[in-house]
GROMACS .gro file of C-alpha atoms in nm:
model
  425
    1MET     CA    1   2.769   4.351  21.780
    2ALA     CA    2   3.084   4.239  21.594
    3HIS     CA    3   3.406   4.336  21.768
    4MET     CA    4   3.683   4.483  21.549
    5ASN     CA    5   3.971   4.271  21.685
    6PHE     CA    6   3.765   3.957  21.646
    7LYS     CA    7   3.716   4.026  21.275
    8ARG     CA    8   4.062   4.141  21.180
    9GLY     CA    9   4.210   3.796  21.127
   10VAL     CA   10   3.908   3.684  20.926
   11LEU     CA   11   3.934   3.967  20.676
   12SER     CA   12   4.310   3.933  20.653
   13VAL     CA   13   4.287   3.575  20.530
   14ALA     CA   14   4.002   3.680  20.301
   15ALA     CA   15   4.234   3.930  20.131
   16GLY     CA   16   4.489   3.657  20.059
   17LEU     CA   17   4.217   3.424  19.940
   18LEU     CA   18   4.083   3.679  19.692
   19PHE     CA   19   4.431   3.716  19.545
   20ALA     CA   20   4.487   3.341  19.506
   21SER     CA   21   4.145   3.289  19.346
   22ALA     CA   22   4.188   3.571  19.092
   23ALA     CA   23   4.550   3.499  18.994
   24HIS     CA   24   4.438   3.331  18.670
   25ALA     CA   25   4.190   3.578  18.526
   26GLY     CA   26   4.128   3.668  18.163
   27GLY     CA   27   4.336   3.870  17.922
   28LEU     CA   28   4.697   3.904  18.038
   29GLU     CA   29   4.604   3.934  18.404
   30ARG     CA   30   4.806   3.764  18.672
   31GLY     CA   31   4.842   3.953  19.000
   32GLY     CA   32   4.646   4.257  18.888
   33TYR     CA   33   4.641   4.550  19.131
   34ASN     CA   34   4.596   4.513  19.507
   35ILE     CA   35   4.607   4.789  19.771
   36ASP     CA   36   4.455   4.600  20.068
   37LEU     CA   37   4.769   4.665  20.274
   38LEU     CA   38   4.680   5.035  20.276
   39PHE     CA   39   4.385   4.959  20.508
   40ASP     CA   40   4.589   4.776  20.772
   41PRO     CA   41   4.513   4.944  21.109
   42SER     CA   42   4.874   4.917  21.229
   43ASP     CA   43   5.101   5.220  21.214
   44TYR     CA   44   5.358   5.026  21.014
   45ALA     CA   45   5.324   4.702  20.821
   46GLY     CA   46   5.519   4.502  20.567
   47GLU     CA   47   5.394   4.211  20.361
   48ALA     CA   48   5.542   3.964  20.114
   49SER     CA   49   5.355   3.697  19.922
   50ALA     CA   50   5.407   3.445  19.645
   51THR     CA   51   5.137   3.266  19.447
   52TYR     CA   52   5.193   2.958  19.231
   53VAL     CA   53   4.938   2.898  18.955
   54ASN     CA   54   4.910   2.579  18.751
   55PRO     CA   55   4.667   2.601  18.455
   56GLN     CA   56   4.635   2.282  18.251
   57ARG     CA   57   4.481   2.381  17.919
   58GLU     CA   58   4.499   2.100  17.660
   59LEU     CA   59   4.421   2.150  17.291
   60LYS     CA   60   4.269   1.877  17.076
   61ASN     CA   61   4.137   1.828  16.721
   62VAL     CA   62   4.405   2.069  16.603
   63ARG     CA   63   4.401   2.139  16.228
   64ASP     CA   64   4.642   2.348  16.025
   65THR     CA   65   4.411   2.563  15.813
   66ASP     CA   66   4.681   2.760  15.631
   67THR     CA   67   4.889   2.498  15.452
   68GLY     CA   68   5.063   2.723  15.200
   69ASN     CA   69   5.439   2.759  15.193
   70THR     CA   70   5.630   3.075  15.276
   71ASN     CA   71   5.764   3.298  15.000
   72ILE     CA   72   6.008   3.543  15.153
   73LEU     CA   73   6.027   3.749  14.833
   74THR     CA   74   5.654   3.824  14.823
   75GLY     CA   75   5.615   3.848  15.199
   76THR     CA   76   5.369   3.558  15.236
   77PHE     CA   77   5.422   3.335  15.538
   78GLY     CA   78   5.211   3.022  15.513
   79GLY     CA   79   5.430   2.789  15.720
   80GLY     CA   80   5.364   2.474  15.521
   81ASN     CA   81   5.123   2.186  15.574
   82LEU     CA   82   5.155   2.066  15.935
   83ASN     CA   83   4.857   1.831  15.945
   84ASN     CA   84   5.089   1.530  15.964
   85ARG     CA   85   5.197   1.647  16.310
   86PRO     CA   86   5.014   1.563  16.638
   87ASN     CA   87   4.667   1.716  16.664
   88THR     CA   88   4.689   1.762  17.043
   89ALA     CA   89   4.908   1.988  17.256
   90ASP     CA   90   4.958   2.104  17.616
   91ASP     CA   91   4.916   2.479  17.581
   92THR     CA   92   4.984   2.644  17.919
   93GLU     CA   93   5.276   2.675  18.159
   94SER     CA   94   5.263   2.719  18.537
   95TYR     CA   95   5.393   3.045  18.687
   96TRP     CA   96   5.470   3.238  19.006
   97VAL     CA   97   5.322   3.575  19.104
   98PRO     CA   98   5.528   3.765  19.367
   99ARG     CA   99   5.421   4.073  19.560
  100VAL     CA  100   5.586   4.283  19.831
  101GLY     CA  101   5.466   4.602  20.000
  102VAL     CA  102   5.517   4.832  20.297
  103LYS     CA  103   5.269   5.066  20.463
  104ALA     CA  104   5.308   5.355  20.707
  105ALA     CA  105   5.062   5.580  20.890
  106PHE     CA  106   5.134   5.952  20.923
  107GLY     CA  107   4.926   6.081  21.208
  108ASP     CA  108   4.562   5.979  21.241
  109SER     CA  109   4.452   6.069  20.888
  110VAL     CA  110   4.717   5.976  20.629
  111ASP     CA  111   4.824   5.626  20.525
  112CYS     CA  112   5.073   5.548  20.245
  113MET     CA  113   5.203   5.229  20.090
  114ALA     CA  114   5.464   5.133  19.833
  115ASP     CA  115   5.460   4.799  19.656
  116TYR     CA  116   5.611   4.588  19.381
  117SER     CA  117   5.400   4.345  19.182
  118GLN     CA  118   5.369   4.164  18.848
  119PRO     CA  119   5.016   4.250  18.733
  120TRP     CA  120   5.031   4.114  18.377
  121GLY     CA  121   5.173   3.805  18.216
  122ALA     CA  122   5.114   3.503  17.996
  123HIS     CA  123   5.301   3.188  17.900
  124THR     CA  124   5.184   2.938  17.641
  125ASN     CA  125   5.428   2.676  17.521
  126PRO     CA  126   5.275   2.406  17.300
  127GLY     CA  127   5.613   2.355  17.131
  128GLN     CA  128   5.706   2.289  16.772
  129ASN     CA  129   5.570   1.936  16.732
  130TRP     CA  130   5.199   2.003  16.682
  131ALA     CA  131   4.975   2.090  16.391
  132GLY     CA  132   4.937   2.452  16.505
  133ALA     CA  133   5.307   2.540  16.522
  134ASN     CA  134   5.260   2.790  16.239
  135SER     CA  135   5.042   2.987  16.483
  136ASN     CA  136   5.239   2.950  16.807
  137ILE     CA  137   5.541   2.763  16.940
  138GLU     CA  138   5.591   2.971  17.255
  139THR     CA  139   5.455   3.304  17.374
  140LYS     CA  140   5.559   3.473  17.697
  141VAL     CA  141   5.469   3.811  17.849
  142GLU     CA  142   5.610   3.949  18.176
  143SER     CA  143   5.564   4.271  18.370
  144ASP     CA  144   5.703   4.468  18.664
  145ASN     CA  145   5.498   4.731  18.848
  146TYR     CA  146   5.625   4.982  19.105
  147ALA     CA  147   5.352   5.179  19.284
  148ALA     CA  148   5.297   5.438  19.556
  149THR     CA  149   4.947   5.493  19.699
  150CYS     CA  150   4.821   5.720  19.976
  151SER     CA  151   4.487   5.791  20.141
  152TYR     CA  152   4.337   6.060  20.361
  153LYS     CA  153   4.052   5.977  20.599
  154TRP     CA  154   3.818   6.166  20.830
  155ASP     CA  155   3.522   6.090  21.052
  156MET     CA  156   3.184   6.072  20.882
  157GLY     CA  157   2.878   5.946  21.067
  158PRO     CA  158   2.949   5.622  21.256
  159GLY     CA  159   3.263   5.550  21.051
  160GLN     CA  160   3.539   5.705  20.844
  161PHE     CA  161   3.549   5.815  20.481
  162ARG     CA  162   3.874   5.776  20.289
  163VAL     CA  163   3.994   5.919  19.956
  164ILE     CA  164   4.267   5.728  19.773
  165GLY     CA  165   4.520   5.829  19.509
  166GLY     CA  166   4.842   5.691  19.367
  167VAL     CA  167   5.078   5.644  19.073
  168PHE     CA  168   5.258   5.344  18.927
  169TYR     CA  169   5.537   5.280  18.679
  170GLN     CA  170   5.514   4.969  18.463
  171GLU     CA  171   5.751   4.771  18.246
  172VAL     CA  172   5.617   4.509  18.004
  173ASN     CA  173   5.816   4.276  17.779
  174GLY     CA  174   5.764   3.952  17.593
  175PHE     CA  175   5.823   3.739  17.287
  176LYS     CA  176   5.643   3.508  17.046
  177GLU     CA  177   5.788   3.229  16.834
  178ARG     CA  178   5.610   3.044  16.556
  179LEU     CA  179   5.700   2.820  16.264
  180VAL     CA  180   5.723   3.040  15.955
  181GLN     CA  181   5.826   2.756  15.724
  182ASP     CA  182   5.844   2.378  15.765
  183TYR     CA  183   6.172   2.238  15.630
  184THR     CA  184   6.102   1.876  15.727
  185GLY     CA  185   6.224   1.642  15.455
  186THR     CA  186   6.394   1.918  15.252
  187PRO     CA  187   6.767   1.975  15.182
  188LEU     CA  188   6.755   2.286  15.403
  189ALA     CA  189   6.630   2.096  15.711
  190GLY     CA  190   6.972   2.085  15.875
  191ALA     CA  191   7.056   2.447  15.805
  192PHE     CA  192   6.736   2.626  15.911
  193THR     CA  193   6.472   2.568  16.178
  194GLY     CA  194   6.210   2.783  16.007
  195ILE     CA  195   6.122   2.955  16.335
  196GLY     CA  196   6.051   3.329  16.347
  197ARG     CA  197   6.067   3.532  16.666
  198LEU     CA  198   5.906   3.861  16.768
  199GLU     CA  199   6.047   4.023  17.083
  200LEU     CA  200   5.912   4.346  17.239
  201GLY     CA  201   5.947   4.569  17.543
  202GLY     CA  202   5.802   4.898  17.666
  203HIS     CA  203   5.715   5.102  17.973
  204GLY     CA  204   5.472   5.366  18.090
  205TRP     CA  205   5.300   5.540  18.382
  206GLY     CA  206   4.955   5.503  18.531
  207TRP     CA  207   4.750   5.639  18.818
  208ARG     CA  208   4.474   5.530  19.053
  209ALA     CA  209   4.195   5.706  19.239
  210GLY     CA  210   3.924   5.581  19.468
  211ALA     CA  211   3.725   5.611  19.786
  212ALA     CA  212   3.634   5.391  20.080
  213TYR     CA  213   3.400   5.398  20.380
  214GLU     CA  214   3.476   5.203  20.697
  215ILE     CA  215   3.302   5.128  21.025
  216PRO     CA  216   3.574   4.943  21.221
  217GLU     CA  217   3.336   4.841  21.500
  218TYR     CA  218   3.148   4.618  21.255
  219ALA     CA  219   3.452   4.528  21.042
  220LEU     CA  220   3.269   4.696  20.755
  221ARG     CA  221   3.443   4.844  20.455
  222ALA     CA  222   3.330   4.937  20.106
  223SER     CA  223   3.590   5.057  19.853
  224LEU     CA  224   3.580   5.159  19.489
  225VAL     CA  225   3.915   5.204  19.309
  226TYR     CA  226   3.989   5.295  18.948
  227ASN     CA  227   4.327   5.212  18.791
  228SER     CA  228   4.414   5.395  18.471
  229ALA     CA  229   4.543   5.245  18.150
  230VAL     CA  230   4.920   5.240  18.094
  231ASP     CA  231   5.014   5.360  17.746
  232LEU     CA  232   5.316   5.176  17.607
  233ASP     CA  233   5.381   5.424  17.327
  234ASN     CA  234   5.748   5.326  17.312
  235LEU     CA  235   5.683   4.954  17.257
  236SER     CA  236   5.973   4.833  17.044
  237GLY     CA  237   6.184   4.529  16.970
  238PHE     CA  238   6.280   4.311  16.674
  239ILE     CA  239   6.167   4.041  16.435
  240ASP     CA  240   6.421   3.764  16.378
  241LEU     CA  241   6.378   3.568  16.053
  242ARG     CA  242   6.738   3.448  16.026
  243GLN     CA  243   6.625   3.085  16.055
  244LEU     CA  244   6.459   3.113  15.713
  245GLY     CA  245   6.637   3.031  15.387
  246PHE     CA  246   6.520   2.984  15.028
  247VAL     CA  247   6.693   2.888  14.707
  248VAL     CA  248   6.595   3.139  14.437
  249PRO     CA  249   6.672   3.038  14.075
  250GLY     CA  250   6.938   3.263  13.926
  251VAL     CA  251   7.014   3.416  14.267
  252GLY     CA  252   7.108   3.133  14.500
  253LEU     CA  253   7.036   3.105  14.870
  254VAL     CA  254   6.837   3.396  15.015
  255THR     CA  255   6.810   3.413  15.394
  256GLY     CA  256   6.585   3.605  15.627
  257THR     CA  257   6.704   3.897  15.837
  258LYS     CA  258   6.669   4.042  16.185
  259TYR     CA  259   6.526   4.394  16.197
  260ASP     CA  260   6.389   4.640  16.450
  261VAL     CA  261   6.016   4.707  16.481
  262ASN     CA  262   5.802   4.937  16.690
  263GLY     CA  263   5.437   4.990  16.775
  264ALA     CA  264   5.203   5.089  17.056
  265ALA     CA  265   4.968   4.926  17.302
  266SER     CA  266   4.793   5.011  17.627
  267MET     CA  267   4.763   4.789  17.931
  268PRO     CA  268   4.400   4.810  18.042
  269ASP     CA  269   4.226   5.034  18.292
  270SER     CA  270   4.011   4.868  18.558
  271LEU     CA  271   3.744   4.947  18.816
  272GLU     CA  272   3.698   4.734  19.126
  273LEU     CA  273   3.434   4.739  19.402
  274LYS     CA  274   3.514   4.550  19.724
  275LEU     CA  275   3.275   4.490  20.013
  276GLN     CA  276   3.323   4.326  20.351
  277SER     CA  277   3.133   4.319  20.681
  278GLY     CA  278   3.103   4.128  21.004
  279PHE     CA  279   2.757   3.978  21.049
  280ALA     CA  280   2.793   3.771  21.368
  281PRO     CA  281   3.058   3.726  21.638
  282GLY     CA  282   3.357   3.563  21.468
  283TRP     CA  283   3.200   3.574  21.119
  284ALA     CA  284   3.245   3.804  20.821
  285ALA     CA  285   3.132   3.813  20.457
  286PHE     CA  286   3.333   3.957  20.170
  287GLY     CA  287   3.309   4.003  19.796
  288SER     CA  288   3.430   4.198  19.496
  289VAL     CA  289   3.330   4.292  19.142
  290LYS     CA  290   3.598   4.398  18.893
  291TRP     CA  291   3.578   4.522  18.534
  292THR     CA  292   3.892   4.527  18.317
  293ASP     CA  293   3.907   4.696  17.978
  294TRP     CA  294   4.072   4.413  17.785
  295SER     CA  295   3.875   4.495  17.472
  296GLN     CA  296   4.126   4.769  17.386
  297LEU     CA  297   4.373   4.491  17.296
  298GLN     CA  298   4.259   4.363  16.957
  299VAL     CA  299   4.519   4.343  16.675
  300LEU     CA  300   4.854   4.501  16.763
  301LYS     CA  301   5.071   4.581  16.462
  302PHE     CA  302   5.451   4.614  16.474
  303CYS     CA  303   5.636   4.749  16.172
  304PRO     CA  304   5.992   4.842  16.074
  305ALA     CA  305   6.077   5.202  15.990
  306THR     CA  306   6.086   5.109  15.619
  307VAL     CA  307   5.844   4.844  15.502
  308SER     CA  308   5.949   4.620  15.212
  309ARG     CA  309   5.874   4.272  15.087
  310THR     CA  310   6.157   4.121  15.287
  311THR     CA  311   6.096   4.329  15.601
  312PRO     CA  312   5.721   4.295  15.660
  313CYS     CA  313   5.506   4.412  15.949
  314THR     CA  314   5.371   4.154  16.192
  315SER     CA  315   5.087   4.153  16.440
  316LEU     CA  316   4.981   4.008  16.773
  317ASP     CA  317   4.620   3.901  16.733
  318LEU     CA  318   4.439   3.903  17.069
  319LEU     CA  319   4.078   4.007  16.998
  320TYR     CA  320   3.996   4.031  17.369
  321ARG     CA  321   3.664   4.141  17.509
  322ASP     CA  322   3.622   4.315  17.846
  323GLY     CA  323   3.683   4.103  18.154
  324TRP     CA  324   3.452   4.069  18.454
  325THR     CA  325   3.553   3.899  18.780
  326ILE     CA  326   3.305   3.841  19.064
  327THR     CA  327   3.395   3.686  19.400
  328GLY     CA  328   3.196   3.613  19.715
  329GLY     CA  329   3.294   3.439  20.035
  330VAL     CA  330   3.266   3.400  20.409
  331GLY     CA  331   3.528   3.382  20.684
  332HIS     CA  332   3.537   3.266  21.047
  333LYS     CA  333   3.774   3.332  21.335
  334PHE     CA  334   3.819   3.013  21.536
  335ASN     CA  335   4.027   3.163  21.818
  336ASP     CA  336   4.281   3.441  21.878
  337GLN     CA  337   4.536   3.276  21.650
  338TRP     CA  338   4.349   3.092  21.374
  339SER     CA  339   4.106   3.215  21.107
  340GLY     CA  340   3.975   3.060  20.789
  341ALA     CA  341   3.773   3.154  20.482
  342VAL     CA  342   3.615   3.008  20.168
  343SER     CA  343   3.520   3.183  19.843
  344LEU     CA  344   3.375   3.127  19.498
  345THR     CA  345   3.500   3.326  19.195
  346TRP     CA  346   3.365   3.359  18.842
  347ASP     CA  347   3.580   3.517  18.573
  348ARG     CA  348   3.430   3.589  18.232
  349GLY     CA  349   3.660   3.471  17.957
  350THR     CA  350   3.803   3.737  17.730
  351SER     CA  351   3.810   3.511  17.422
  352HIS     CA  352   3.502   3.477  17.202
  353GLY     CA  353   3.562   3.246  16.909
  354TYR     CA  354   3.939   3.297  16.887
  355GLY     CA  355   4.172   3.187  17.168
  356THR     CA  356   4.136   2.971  17.479
  357GLN     CA  357   4.030   3.219  17.749
  358THR     CA  358   3.682   3.099  17.834
  359ASP     CA  359   3.492   3.141  18.163
  360THR     CA  360   3.667   3.017  18.476
  361TRP     CA  361   3.505   2.906  18.804
  362THR     CA  362   3.731   2.887  19.110
  363LEU     CA  363   3.671   2.758  19.464
  364GLY     CA  364   3.918   2.890  19.719
  365THR     CA  365   4.000   2.832  20.084
  366GLY     CA  366   4.261   2.974  20.318
  367VAL     CA  367   4.383   2.999  20.675
  368SER     CA  368   4.556   3.270  20.877
  369TYR     CA  369   4.783   3.203  21.174
  370THR     CA  370   4.875   3.491  21.408
  371PRO     CA  371   5.119   3.369  21.675
  372THR     CA  372   5.169   3.726  21.805
  373GLU     CA  373   4.998   4.057  21.745
  374ASN     CA  374   5.296   4.162  21.528
  375LEU     CA  375   5.322   3.861  21.300
  376GLU     CA  376   5.082   3.686  21.067
  377PHE     CA  377   5.115   3.392  20.827
  378ARG     CA  378   4.863   3.311  20.554
  379LEU     CA  379   4.815   3.007  20.334
  380ALA     CA  380   4.547   3.000  20.064
  381GLY     CA  381   4.464   2.766  19.781
  382ALA     CA  382   4.220   2.749  19.495
  383VAL     CA  383   4.098   2.489  19.246
  384GLY     CA  384   3.896   2.571  18.941
  385ILE     CA  385   3.758   2.478  18.602
  386MET     CA  386   3.847   2.658  18.280
  387THR     CA  387   3.543   2.589  18.065
  388GLY     CA  388   3.572   2.428  17.723
  389GLY     CA  389   3.529   2.575  17.378
  390SER     CA  390   3.693   2.609  17.037
  391SER     CA  391   3.905   2.851  16.839
  392GLY     CA  392   3.911   2.928  16.470
  393ALA     CA  393   3.869   3.196  16.208
  394VAL     CA  394   3.669   3.505  16.308
  395LYS     CA  395   3.589   3.827  16.125
  396TYR     CA  396   3.762   4.145  16.242
  397GLY     CA  397   3.666   4.447  16.034
  398ASP     CA  398   3.764   4.366  15.678
  399ASP     CA  399   4.013   4.101  15.790
  400VAL     CA  400   3.991   3.740  15.903
  401ILE     CA  401   4.182   3.649  16.220
  402GLY     CA  402   4.266   3.294  16.324
  403ASP     CA  403   4.252   3.137  15.979
  404ASP     CA  404   4.588   2.964  16.031
  405VAL     CA  405   4.478   2.699  16.282
  406SER     CA  406   4.163   2.566  16.448
  407TYR     CA  407   4.123   2.350  16.760
  408ASP     CA  408   3.891   2.248  17.044
  409PHE     CA  409   3.941   2.217  17.419
  410ASP     CA  410   3.743   2.060  17.701
  411ASP     CA  411   3.687   2.179  18.057
  412ASP     CA  412   4.037   2.193  18.210
  413PHE     CA  413   4.178   2.221  18.562
  414VAL     CA  414   4.351   2.521  18.716
  415GLY     CA  415   4.500   2.525  19.065
  416ALA     CA  416   4.675   2.789  19.275
  417ILE     CA  417   4.845   2.814  19.613
  418SER     CA  418   4.948   3.135  19.786
  419THR     CA  419   5.163   3.200  20.092
  420SER     CA  420   5.232   3.530  20.263
  421ILE     CA  421   5.384   3.681  20.572
  422LYS     CA  422   5.294   4.013  20.731
  423VAL     CA  423   5.486   4.202  20.999
  424LYS     CA  424   5.311   4.493  21.172
  425PHE     CA  425   5.385   4.720  21.463
   0.00000   0.00000   0.00000
């Protein structure tokens, strides 16, 4: 029979390991949602963690496939012929994912937690000196999530059944810069960079609901939690084309403008099943399966209040498909202070013909050190392979997306390291 106290450290390090391994999933996912602190058996607990992720996606065989020039009067934005620029680029940037939460028990049946996290994000920065600069110079998305989650549990059979509910408020913002016109070798090169910028921000509310069954004596828990979509109906910002200038015969120099735009998007809903159980003294197995509805993010259009030739709409072309993340692992408690775990994670890429988000395989390991019953330190790391592929023009309804640039990429490395501290009493 597996003893509860003997398993607790094992499953604690497993929770940190799952987070480190899944911190570079598909779509715009970074930290995602995590309510493991809610299940801590202590009356009160606080936890803080930080995860550093270093993806190293490199693009090669880059080809500018839209070599036309921009005409600001007709609203066509070709960017110019960039095929004389380097045909390779380092696409991704490393990033940090913070998380902090507190949990309290109210009597024997109610547990509540509040937490701050950054569930979504992205940062690609190939720069201006590559053949695909008319598609992307730098894109960055950031998010802040503030959540409150509670559960109510009661005895059922040999264990306890728990119902879970909560709400969260989310803020999302970001920008994208690309080369709208190449002025290299022209008289306007010193006056204009040719870079256009789209900047956006929005916020919205979401909710979660779920259930769990636990048998503490065997360190067994099964949980199923649904997180709703977050509608960003107020998504707004601006397009800045002031770094564009054209000499029009009979008119003179005509420059671009900066104008407000608005649109709408929804951050995805998700459903996650987590399983864990002790199977021998000092040993436990764990795993999870998560579905994320990234396919709702296809082509996001942002338009000014009054559309004209010189104030056009723009779009963020994502063309994501749904994401699936599957993890399995095993943990062992070496003694009263030290535990360790290993895991393997597969994440299905959300790109399919356009973009760089292919399947990712990640191997993770972690340790937990508990010097006292009130204090715990965790350190987890993961190494993985982002599988290779290519990106180019694809059909989307009656439109063609990705016809501005094409490129290939090989299998690339991704690494992550996560540290956390938990205080409980």
